Coordinates of C-alpha atoms in Angstrom, one line a residue:
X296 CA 1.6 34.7 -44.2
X297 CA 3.1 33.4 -47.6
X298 CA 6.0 31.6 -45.8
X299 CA 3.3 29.5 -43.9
X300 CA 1.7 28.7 -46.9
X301 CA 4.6 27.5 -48.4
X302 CA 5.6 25.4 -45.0
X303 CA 2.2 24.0 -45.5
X304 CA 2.7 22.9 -49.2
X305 CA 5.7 21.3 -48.3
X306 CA 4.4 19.7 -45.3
X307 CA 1.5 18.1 -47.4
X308 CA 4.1 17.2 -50.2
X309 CA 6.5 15.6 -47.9
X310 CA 3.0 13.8 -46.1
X311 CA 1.7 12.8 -49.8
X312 CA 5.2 11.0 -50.5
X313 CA 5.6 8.9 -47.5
X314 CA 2.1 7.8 -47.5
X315 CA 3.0 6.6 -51.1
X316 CA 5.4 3.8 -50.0
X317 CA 3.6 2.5 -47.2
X318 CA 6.3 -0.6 -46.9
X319 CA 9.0 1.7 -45.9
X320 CA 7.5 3.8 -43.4
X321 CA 6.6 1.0 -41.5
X322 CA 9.9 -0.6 -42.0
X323 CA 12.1 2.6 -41.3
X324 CA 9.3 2.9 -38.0
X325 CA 10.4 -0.9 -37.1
X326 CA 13.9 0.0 -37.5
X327 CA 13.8 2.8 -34.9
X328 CA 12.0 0.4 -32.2
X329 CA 15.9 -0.7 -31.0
X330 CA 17.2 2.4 -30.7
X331 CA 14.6 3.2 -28.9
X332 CA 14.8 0.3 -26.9
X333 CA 18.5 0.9 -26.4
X334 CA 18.2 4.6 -25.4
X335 CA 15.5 3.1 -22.7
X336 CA 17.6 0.7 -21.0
X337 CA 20.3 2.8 -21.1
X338 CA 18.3 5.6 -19.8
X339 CA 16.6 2.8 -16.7
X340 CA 20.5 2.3 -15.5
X341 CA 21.5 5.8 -14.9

């Protein structure tokens, strides 16, 4: 039961710091959009 506490902590932790800097979640979320696209077209073809 500890080790889920401790997964939790970091979880929250990990949460806590991403939700700091706003600005570069949504950019590193914007970045991923071409792969995505990419991998999609790619993925229509076969």
């Amino acid at each position: 039961m500890n080790s889920i506490k401790k997964y939790w902590a970091i979880f929250q932790i990990t949460l806590i710091n991403s939700l700091a800097y706003p600005g570069e979640l949504i950019g590193r979320s914007l970045m991923i959009m071409p792969f995505m696209w990419i991998f999609y077209q790619l993925w229509k073809v076969t």
